[in-house]
mmCIF file of C-alpha atoms in Angstrom:
data_model
loop_
_atom_site.group_PDB
_atom_site.id
_atom_site.type_symbol
_atom_site.label_atom_id
_atom_site.label_comp_id
_atom_site.label_asym_id
_atom_site.label_seq_id
_atom_site.Cartn_x
_atom_site.Cartn_y
_atom_site.Cartn_z
ATOM 1 C CA MET A 1 -29.155 18.937 -25.506
ATOM 2 C CA LYS A 2 -28.636 16.071 -27.587
ATOM 3 C CA LYS A 3 -27.666 13.126 -25.590
ATOM 4 C CA LYS A 4 -24.804 11.220 -27.003
ATOM 5 C CA VAL A 5 -24.331 7.553 -28.340
ATOM 6 C CA ILE A 6 -21.934 4.884 -27.174
ATOM 7 C CA VAL A 7 -22.413 1.448 -28.394
ATOM 8 C CA LEU A 8 -19.960 -0.998 -26.908
ATOM 9 C CA LEU A 9 -19.592 -4.555 -28.525
ATOM 10 C CA LEU A 10 -18.845 -7.544 -26.397
ATOM 11 C CA LEU A 11 -16.590 -10.375 -27.627
ATOM 12 C CA VAL A 12 -17.087 -13.731 -27.046
ATOM 13 C CA ALA A 13 -13.838 -14.683 -25.607
ATOM 14 C CA PHE A 14 -12.239 -12.844 -22.736
ATOM 15 C CA PHE A 15 -8.383 -13.362 -22.108
ATOM 16 C CA SER A 16 -6.428 -12.035 -18.903
ATOM 17 C CA PHE A 17 -2.375 -11.487 -18.392
ATOM 18 C CA THR A 18 -1.090 -12.057 -15.179
ATOM 19 C CA ALA A 19 2.425 -11.212 -14.276
ATOM 20 C CA VAL A 20 4.295 -14.772 -14.016
ATOM 21 C CA VAL A 21 6.448 -14.031 -10.495
ATOM 22 C CA ARG A 22 8.653 -15.643 -8.023
ATOM 23 C CA ILE A 23 7.383 -17.292 -5.040
ATOM 24 C CA LYS A 24 9.850 -15.250 -3.149
ATOM 25 C CA ASP A 25 7.746 -11.967 -4.067
ATOM 26 C CA ILE A 26 4.585 -12.613 -3.047
ATOM 27 C CA ALA A 27 4.994 -15.723 0.038
ATOM 28 C CA LYS A 28 7.131 -15.873 2.924
ATOM 29 C CA PHE A 29 8.011 -18.765 5.065
ATOM 30 C CA ARG A 30 6.058 -19.049 8.987
ATOM 31 C CA GLY A 31 9.160 -18.210 11.606
ATOM 32 C CA ALA A 32 10.997 -15.539 9.568
ATOM 33 C CA ARG A 33 9.054 -12.078 10.889
ATOM 34 C CA ASP A 34 10.335 -9.107 11.547
ATOM 35 C CA ASN A 35 10.353 -7.913 15.891
ATOM 36 C CA GLN A 36 9.334 -4.611 16.962
ATOM 37 C CA LEU A 37 11.875 -2.815 19.775
ATOM 38 C CA PHE A 38 11.367 -0.173 21.953
ATOM 39 C CA GLY A 39 12.708 2.032 24.560
ATOM 40 C CA VAL A 40 13.136 5.170 26.382
ATOM 41 C CA GLY A 41 16.029 7.617 26.046
ATOM 42 C CA VAL A 42 17.047 10.843 26.090
ATOM 43 C CA VAL A 43 18.321 13.157 23.535
ATOM 44 C CA VAL A 44 20.766 15.507 24.826
ATOM 45 C CA GLY A 45 22.533 18.847 22.410
ATOM 46 C CA LEU A 46 19.207 20.414 21.884
ATOM 47 C CA ASN A 47 19.877 24.203 20.796
ATOM 48 C CA GLY A 48 16.712 25.488 23.928
ATOM 49 C CA THR A 49 14.340 23.196 22.202
ATOM 50 C CA GLY A 50 13.831 20.144 24.429
ATOM 51 C CA ASP A 51 11.166 19.631 26.663
ATOM 52 C CA GLY A 52 12.451 22.245 29.160
ATOM 53 C CA GLY A 53 11.105 21.196 32.297
ATOM 54 C CA THR A 54 11.539 18.326 34.441
ATOM 55 C CA LEU A 55 10.059 15.483 32.957
ATOM 56 C CA ASN A 56 12.812 14.118 31.979
ATOM 57 C CA SER A 57 14.501 14.481 35.450
ATOM 58 C CA PRO A 58 14.541 11.538 37.488
ATOM 59 C CA LEU A 59 16.277 9.183 34.133
ATOM 60 C CA LEU A 60 18.668 12.200 33.811
ATOM 61 C CA ALA A 61 19.580 11.822 37.333
ATOM 62 C CA ASN A 62 19.928 7.428 36.773
ATOM 63 C CA MET A 63 22.139 7.909 34.277
ATOM 64 C CA PHE A 64 24.207 10.403 36.061
ATOM 65 C CA LYS A 65 24.352 8.428 39.089
ATOM 66 C CA ASN A 66 25.558 4.657 37.171
ATOM 67 C CA PHE A 67 28.511 7.377 35.766
ATOM 68 C CA GLY A 68 29.505 8.008 39.590
ATOM 69 C CA ILE A 69 27.811 11.825 39.401
ATOM 70 C CA PRO A 70 25.873 12.217 42.306
ATOM 71 C CA ILE A 71 22.944 14.673 41.190
ATOM 72 C CA SER A 72 19.372 16.148 42.701
ATOM 73 C CA GLU A 73 16.513 15.550 39.979
ATOM 74 C CA SER A 74 15.566 19.540 40.938
ATOM 75 C CA ASP A 75 18.751 20.617 40.065
ATOM 76 C CA ILE A 76 17.855 18.921 36.555
ATOM 77 C CA LYS A 77 15.940 21.957 34.182
ATOM 78 C CA SER A 78 17.474 21.873 31.204
ATOM 79 C CA ASN A 79 15.998 23.268 27.659
ATOM 80 C CA ASN A 80 18.560 21.283 25.752
ATOM 81 C CA THR A 81 17.245 17.429 26.393
ATOM 82 C CA ALA A 82 14.156 15.535 25.117
ATOM 83 C CA LEU A 83 12.551 12.521 26.654
ATOM 84 C CA VAL A 84 12.192 10.049 23.619
ATOM 85 C CA MET A 85 10.946 6.873 22.509
ATOM 86 C CA VAL A 86 13.217 4.918 20.517
ATOM 87 C CA ILE A 87 11.717 2.197 17.810
ATOM 88 C CA ALA A 88 13.434 -0.824 15.860
ATOM 89 C CA ASP A 89 12.286 -2.851 13.836
ATOM 90 C CA ILE A 90 14.601 -6.664 13.548
ATOM 91 C CA PRO A 91 14.559 -8.569 10.589
ATOM 92 C CA PRO A 92 14.703 -12.064 10.998
ATOM 93 C CA PHE A 93 18.065 -14.007 11.261
ATOM 94 C CA TYR A 94 19.821 -10.643 12.714
ATOM 95 C CA LYS A 95 23.437 -11.204 14.469
ATOM 96 C CA GLU A 96 24.890 -9.488 16.862
ATOM 97 C CA GLY A 97 26.733 -7.073 15.635
ATOM 98 C CA MET A 98 24.668 -6.258 13.098
ATOM 99 C CA ARG A 99 22.899 -2.649 12.811
ATOM 100 C CA LEU A 100 18.938 -1.480 12.779
ATOM 101 C CA ASP A 101 17.401 2.024 11.888
ATOM 102 C CA VAL A 102 16.201 3.549 14.616
ATOM 103 C CA VAL A 103 12.976 5.693 14.567
ATOM 104 C CA VAL A 104 12.566 8.547 17.840
ATOM 105 C CA ALA A 105 9.692 11.069 18.459
ATOM 106 C CA SER A 106 9.901 13.543 21.560
ATOM 107 C CA LEU A 107 7.107 12.341 24.690
ATOM 108 C CA GLY A 108 7.395 15.593 26.212
ATOM 109 C CA SER A 109 6.505 19.175 24.854
ATOM 110 C CA ALA A 110 10.486 19.452 23.154
ATOM 111 C CA LYS A 111 10.083 21.374 19.497
ATOM 112 C CA SER A 112 12.595 20.262 17.881
ATOM 113 C CA LEU A 113 14.924 16.987 18.076
ATOM 114 C CA GLU A 114 17.299 18.503 15.434
ATOM 115 C CA ASN A 115 20.748 18.988 16.024
ATOM 116 C CA GLY A 116 20.585 16.556 19.554
ATOM 117 C CA VAL A 117 22.248 13.303 20.046
ATOM 118 C CA LEU A 118 20.342 10.001 21.605
ATOM 119 C CA ILE A 119 22.398 9.029 24.805
ATOM 120 C CA GLN A 120 23.075 4.862 24.750
ATOM 121 C CA THR A 121 19.429 3.839 25.239
ATOM 122 C CA PRO A 122 18.564 -0.215 25.311
ATOM 123 C CA LEU A 123 15.891 -1.612 22.971
ATOM 124 C CA TYR A 124 13.187 -4.512 24.289
ATOM 125 C CA GLY A 125 11.817 -7.391 22.358
ATOM 126 C CA ALA A 126 7.894 -7.412 23.806
ATOM 127 C CA ASP A 127 8.926 -10.363 26.183
ATOM 128 C CA GLY A 128 11.067 -7.940 28.214
ATOM 129 C CA ASN A 129 14.437 -8.770 26.990
ATOM 130 C CA VAL A 130 16.388 -5.983 25.742
ATOM 131 C CA TYR A 131 17.895 -7.298 22.314
ATOM 132 C CA ALA A 132 19.878 -3.974 20.967
ATOM 133 C CA VAL A 133 21.239 -0.660 22.319
ATOM 134 C CA ALA A 134 20.786 2.730 20.804
ATOM 135 C CA GLN A 135 22.974 5.502 20.884
ATOM 136 C CA GLY A 136 23.837 8.446 17.367
ATOM 137 C CA PRO A 137 23.258 11.527 16.146
ATOM 138 C CA VAL A 138 19.283 12.495 15.607
ATOM 139 C CA SER A 139 18.721 13.386 11.689
ATOM 140 C CA ILE A 140 15.261 15.279 11.047
ATOM 141 C CA GLY A 141 15.503 15.125 7.156
ATOM 142 C CA GLY A 142 15.429 16.998 4.314
ATOM 143 C CA VAL A 143 16.203 20.864 4.427
ATOM 144 C CA GLU A 144 13.925 23.711 5.860
ATOM 145 C CA VAL A 145 11.510 24.665 3.371
ATOM 146 C CA LYS A 146 11.057 28.875 3.131
ATOM 147 C CA SER A 147 10.701 29.644 -0.357
ATOM 148 C CA SER A 148 7.766 26.724 -1.810
ATOM 149 C CA VAL A 149 4.441 27.216 -0.740
ATOM 150 C CA ASN A 150 3.653 23.738 -2.387
ATOM 151 C CA LEU A 151 5.585 22.030 0.187
ATOM 152 C CA GLN A 152 4.947 20.947 3.857
ATOM 153 C CA SER A 153 7.778 21.281 6.100
ATOM 154 C CA ARG A 154 9.330 19.251 8.140
ATOM 155 C CA PHE A 155 8.174 17.721 11.634
ATOM 156 C CA LYS A 156 10.782 18.158 14.086
ATOM 157 C CA ALA A 157 9.441 16.878 17.129
ATOM 158 C CA THR A 158 10.267 12.672 14.980
ATOM 159 C CA GLY A 159 13.881 12.196 13.931
ATOM 160 C CA TYR A 160 15.793 9.081 12.166
ATOM 161 C CA ILE A 161 19.686 7.054 13.445
ATOM 162 C CA PRO A 162 20.543 5.434 10.288
ATOM 163 C CA ASN A 163 22.662 2.403 11.631
ATOM 164 C CA GLY A 164 21.606 4.166 15.067
ATOM 165 C CA ALA A 165 21.009 0.683 17.029
ATOM 166 C CA LEU A 166 23.518 -2.485 17.689
ATOM 167 C CA ILE A 167 21.841 -5.292 17.966
ATOM 168 C CA GLU A 168 23.241 -7.578 21.689
ATOM 169 C CA ARG A 169 20.935 -10.675 21.038
ATOM 170 C CA GLU A 170 19.763 -12.483 18.255
ATOM 171 C CA ILE A 171 16.212 -13.128 18.338
ATOM 172 C CA PRO A 172 15.715 -17.318 17.384
ATOM 173 C CA SER A 173 14.124 -17.955 13.884
ATOM 174 C CA ASN A 174 12.645 -20.963 13.339
ATOM 175 C CA ILE A 175 11.472 -22.030 10.148
ATOM 176 C CA VAL A 176 11.565 -26.045 10.343
ATOM 177 C CA SER A 177 8.607 -27.887 12.699
ATOM 178 C CA GLU A 178 8.072 -31.463 11.839
ATOM 179 C CA ASN A 179 10.093 -31.751 8.887
ATOM 180 C CA SER A 180 8.433 -29.023 7.046
ATOM 181 C CA ILE A 181 7.797 -26.010 6.297
ATOM 182 C CA THR A 182 4.907 -23.475 5.901
ATOM 183 C CA ILE A 183 5.072 -21.018 3.168
ATOM 184 C CA LEU A 184 2.083 -17.972 4.227
ATOM 185 C CA LEU A 185 1.029 -16.296 0.922
ATOM 186 C CA GLN A 186 1.296 -12.104 1.468
ATOM 187 C CA HIS A 187 -2.497 -12.246 -0.162
ATOM 188 C CA PRO A 188 -4.346 -15.094 0.606
ATOM 189 C CA ASP A 189 -6.458 -16.691 -2.020
ATOM 190 C CA ILE A 190 -7.557 -20.117 -2.482
ATOM 191 C CA THR A 191 -6.327 -20.606 -6.129
ATOM 192 C CA THR A 192 -2.575 -19.465 -5.806
ATOM 193 C CA ALA A 193 -2.285 -21.426 -2.750
ATOM 194 C CA ALA A 194 -3.416 -24.023 -4.713
ATOM 195 C CA ARG A 195 -0.647 -22.545 -7.644
ATOM 196 C CA VAL A 196 2.494 -22.807 -5.151
ATOM 197 C CA ALA A 197 1.453 -26.285 -3.653
ATOM 198 C CA VAL A 198 1.819 -27.625 -7.951
ATOM 199 C CA ALA A 199 4.659 -25.638 -8.695
ATOM 200 C CA ILE A 200 6.210 -27.359 -5.822
ATOM 201 C CA ASN A 201 5.268 -30.475 -6.222
ATOM 202 C CA GLN A 202 6.326 -30.294 -10.090
ATOM 203 C CA LYS A 203 9.755 -29.627 -9.649
ATOM 204 C CA PHE A 204 10.566 -32.071 -7.203
ATOM 205 C CA ASP A 205 8.164 -34.179 -8.607
ATOM 206 C CA THR A 206 6.713 -35.913 -5.795
ATOM 207 C CA ASN A 207 3.966 -34.671 -3.493
ATOM 208 C CA LEU A 208 5.943 -32.650 -1.126
ATOM 209 C CA ALA A 209 3.528 -29.397 -0.703
ATOM 210 C CA LYS A 210 -0.043 -29.203 -0.089
ATOM 211 C CA ALA A 211 -2.115 -26.322 0.370
ATOM 212 C CA LYS A 212 -3.761 -26.060 3.923
ATOM 213 C CA ASP A 213 -5.780 -22.731 3.625
ATOM 214 C CA PRO A 214 -6.085 -19.889 1.129
ATOM 215 C CA ALA A 215 -3.185 -18.554 3.084
ATOM 216 C CA SER A 216 -0.616 -21.096 4.027
ATOM 217 C CA ILE A 217 1.267 -24.468 1.840
ATOM 218 C CA VAL A 218 2.916 -26.962 3.776
ATOM 219 C CA VAL A 219 5.713 -28.714 2.478
ATOM 220 C CA LYS A 220 7.322 -31.363 3.733
ATOM 221 C CA VAL A 221 11.763 -31.168 3.222
ATOM 222 C CA PRO A 222 12.723 -34.161 1.493
ATOM 223 C CA ASP A 223 15.691 -36.397 3.356
ATOM 224 C CA ALA A 224 17.921 -35.380 0.275
ATOM 225 C CA PHE A 225 17.746 -31.474 1.932
ATOM 226 C CA SER A 226 17.500 -32.814 5.418
ATOM 227 C CA ASP A 227 20.787 -31.272 6.425
ATOM 228 C CA ASP A 228 20.618 -28.735 3.711
ATOM 229 C CA ILE A 229 17.856 -26.229 4.659
ATOM 230 C CA ILE A 230 18.827 -23.319 2.660
ATOM 231 C CA THR A 231 19.248 -24.762 -0.435
ATOM 232 C CA PHE A 232 16.155 -26.570 -0.445
ATOM 233 C CA LEU A 233 13.983 -22.938 0.526
ATOM 234 C CA SER A 234 16.038 -20.853 -2.121
ATOM 235 C CA ILE A 235 14.787 -23.870 -4.588
ATOM 236 C CA ILE A 236 11.726 -22.983 -3.905
ATOM 237 C CA GLU A 237 11.797 -18.845 -3.718
ATOM 238 C CA GLU A 238 12.691 -18.681 -7.093
ATOM 239 C CA LEU A 239 9.750 -21.080 -8.513
ATOM 240 C CA GLU A 240 7.717 -19.078 -10.785
ATOM 241 C CA VAL A 241 3.949 -18.720 -10.424
ATOM 242 C CA ILE A 242 1.282 -17.255 -11.834
ATOM 243 C CA PRO A 243 -0.691 -15.093 -8.798
ATOM 244 C CA ASP A 244 -4.007 -15.428 -8.952
ATOM 245 C CA GLN A 245 -6.168 -12.385 -7.921
ATOM 246 C CA THR A 246 -10.120 -10.670 -7.536
ATOM 247 C CA ALA A 247 -10.732 -8.123 -10.195
ATOM 248 C CA LYS A 248 -10.949 -4.679 -8.983
ATOM 249 C CA VAL A 249 -11.470 -0.943 -9.409
ATOM 250 C CA VAL A 250 -9.949 1.318 -6.980
ATOM 251 C CA ILE A 251 -11.752 5.266 -7.709
ATOM 252 C CA ASN A 252 -10.396 8.719 -5.807
ATOM 253 C CA GLU A 253 -13.015 10.692 -6.178
ATOM 254 C CA ARG A 254 -10.709 13.499 -4.424
ATOM 255 C CA THR A 255 -8.658 13.216 -7.249
ATOM 256 C CA GLY A 256 -10.763 11.808 -10.135
ATOM 257 C CA THR A 257 -8.295 8.501 -10.740
ATOM 258 C CA VAL A 258 -9.804 5.479 -11.573
ATOM 259 C CA ILE A 259 -7.436 2.376 -11.368
ATOM 260 C CA PHE A 260 -8.050 -1.079 -12.394
ATOM 261 C CA GLY A 261 -6.070 -4.004 -13.238
ATOM 262 C CA GLY A 262 -6.661 -7.220 -15.549
ATOM 263 C CA ASN A 263 -9.667 -7.148 -18.394
ATOM 264 C CA ILE A 264 -12.121 -6.529 -16.265
ATOM 265 C CA LYS A 265 -15.438 -6.965 -18.624
ATOM 266 C CA ILE A 266 -18.431 -5.214 -18.600
ATOM 267 C CA SER A 267 -22.365 -7.204 -19.217
ATOM 268 C CA ASP A 268 -24.896 -5.947 -21.683
ATOM 269 C CA PHE A 269 -26.165 -2.683 -20.055
ATOM 270 C CA THR A 270 -28.287 0.448 -21.340
ATOM 271 C CA LEU A 271 -27.496 3.373 -19.274
ATOM 272 C CA SER A 272 -28.852 6.787 -19.176
ATOM 273 C CA TYR A 273 -26.294 9.408 -17.414
ATOM 274 C CA GLY A 274 -26.053 13.795 -18.174
ATOM 275 C CA ASN A 275 -25.480 13.575 -21.237
ATOM 276 C CA PHE A 276 -24.588 10.220 -22.113
ATOM 277 C CA VAL A 277 -26.408 6.824 -22.557
ATOM 278 C CA VAL A 278 -24.105 4.479 -22.883
ATOM 279 C CA ASN A 279 -25.193 1.307 -24.391
ATOM 280 C CA ILE A 280 -22.839 -2.112 -24.460
ATOM 281 C CA GLN A 281 -23.940 -5.401 -26.670
ATOM 282 C CA ASN A 282 -23.295 -8.217 -28.244
ATOM 283 C CA GLY A 283 -20.753 -7.608 -30.563
ATOM 284 C CA GLU A 284 -17.149 -4.683 -30.635
ATOM 285 C CA ILE A 285 -16.030 -1.745 -30.922
ATOM 286 C CA ASP A 286 -12.928 -0.951 -33.193
ATOM 287 C CA GLY A 287 -11.881 -4.377 -32.865
ATOM 288 C CA GLN A 288 -12.112 -3.968 -28.968
ATOM 289 C CA GLU A 289 -14.016 -5.864 -26.678
ATOM 290 C CA ALA A 290 -16.171 -4.037 -23.470
ATOM 291 C CA THR A 291 -14.387 -4.291 -20.482
ATOM 292 C CA ILE A 292 -13.642 -1.158 -18.196
ATOM 293 C CA SER A 293 -10.294 0.473 -19.715
ATOM 294 C CA ASN A 294 -12.317 0.719 -23.358
ATOM 295 C CA LEU A 295 -14.993 1.834 -21.474
ATOM 296 C CA ILE A 296 -13.620 4.800 -20.165
ATOM 297 C CA SER A 297 -11.799 5.353 -23.600
ATOM 298 C CA ALA A 298 -14.701 5.826 -25.528
ATOM 299 C CA LEU A 299 -16.214 8.007 -22.762
ATOM 300 C CA LYS A 300 -12.862 9.985 -22.875
ATOM 301 C CA ALA A 301 -13.073 10.244 -26.494
ATOM 302 C CA LEU A 302 -16.775 11.728 -26.206
ATOM 303 C CA GLY A 303 -15.272 14.088 -23.624
ATOM 304 C CA ALA A 304 -16.409 12.562 -20.218
ATOM 305 C CA THR A 305 -14.834 14.781 -17.195
ATOM 306 C CA PRO A 306 -13.240 11.949 -14.621
ATOM 307 C CA GLN A 307 -16.135 12.825 -12.343
ATOM 308 C CA ASP A 308 -18.929 11.355 -15.374
ATOM 309 C CA ILE A 309 -16.567 8.012 -15.763
ATOM 310 C CA ILE A 310 -16.598 7.419 -11.940
ATOM 311 C CA GLY A 311 -20.218 8.491 -11.957
ATOM 312 C CA ILE A 312 -21.078 6.138 -14.827
ATOM 313 C CA ILE A 313 -18.764 3.215 -13.334
ATOM 314 C CA GLN A 314 -20.504 3.285 -10.201
ATOM 315 C CA GLU A 315 -23.845 3.293 -11.287
ATOM 316 C CA LEU A 316 -23.077 0.184 -13.208
ATOM 317 C CA HIS A 317 -21.892 -1.763 -10.373
ATOM 318 C CA LYS A 318 -24.894 -1.118 -8.741
ATOM 319 C CA ALA A 319 -26.634 -2.222 -11.341
ATOM 320 C CA GLY A 320 -24.275 -5.638 -11.062
ATOM 321 C CA ALA A 321 -22.981 -4.464 -14.532
ATOM 322 C CA ILE A 322 -19.337 -5.033 -13.410
ATOM 323 C CA TYR A 323 -17.733 -8.072 -13.241
ATOM 324 C CA ALA A 324 -15.222 -6.867 -10.585
ATOM 325 C CA GLU A 325 -15.070 -5.475 -6.621
ATOM 326 C CA ILE A 326 -15.163 -1.550 -6.113
ATOM 327 C CA LYS A 327 -13.864 0.089 -3.740
ATOM 328 C CA VAL A 328 -13.813 3.843 -3.465
ATOM 329 C CA MET A 329 -11.472 6.222 -1.563
#
């Protein structure tokens, strides 16, 4: 069978277009972090789908005792209760009286937590202190799927309580240290950190910010904002920068998906693959430069399958012809 030949011509100049974003969208302030809470509780009101044994008897017996109702552990053998782990995340700056969403998961042999109610459960932080209490009806979510074979049925041993926890103690958050704040990038990068520092210094027309490492930028608090930190932080959050990123191609061999960003470049090469001969030389094709995007378009126009395209991209990467990181899933 005659092989198909593709000639891609490489342009001299390349252009990469990256979105301009706010610092708020790519970073956070050190000290402004979530904290994880956890506790062990009992879900009641189950219709025979609970633990069905004595696993939760000591806990239930202690609860009855606190209510002034003496009862023996051996007398508690209910299929309508389930021992559960209760977890929640408390965001920074949340105050007493605010509410959190809660996740509950069975610790025993309960078949379902559907229509159950969580009894008041203290939620602890990593330091052993109680920061919230959770209580309320457990939601499994969605509806039971019976008619369709394409949808997965619900997993009933885990449930949710929207706004089910009430904060009893605030977790202190301190974002100012030695008259300075630290900005932490969500995706550490040397160039992005430098650009953030430059944007801040240009905004305030003085050298307040310095990139300490690829992840953190230290910013001095000006005297004018010493008693108004929130306004200072809000100004910084709204500053816009162009984040830098490593060129990357993500390949999912199972689904035949290729995801890439930016204008990923390809060097000169000649590749024979199956029924295709791919040849890139200095120049252009249909007025376009030789990039991953244009290569894929040309291959698809000639009838290449997703597997063909993925195979060619992988071989080019092995040969060093693609200037990007390849991640295969």
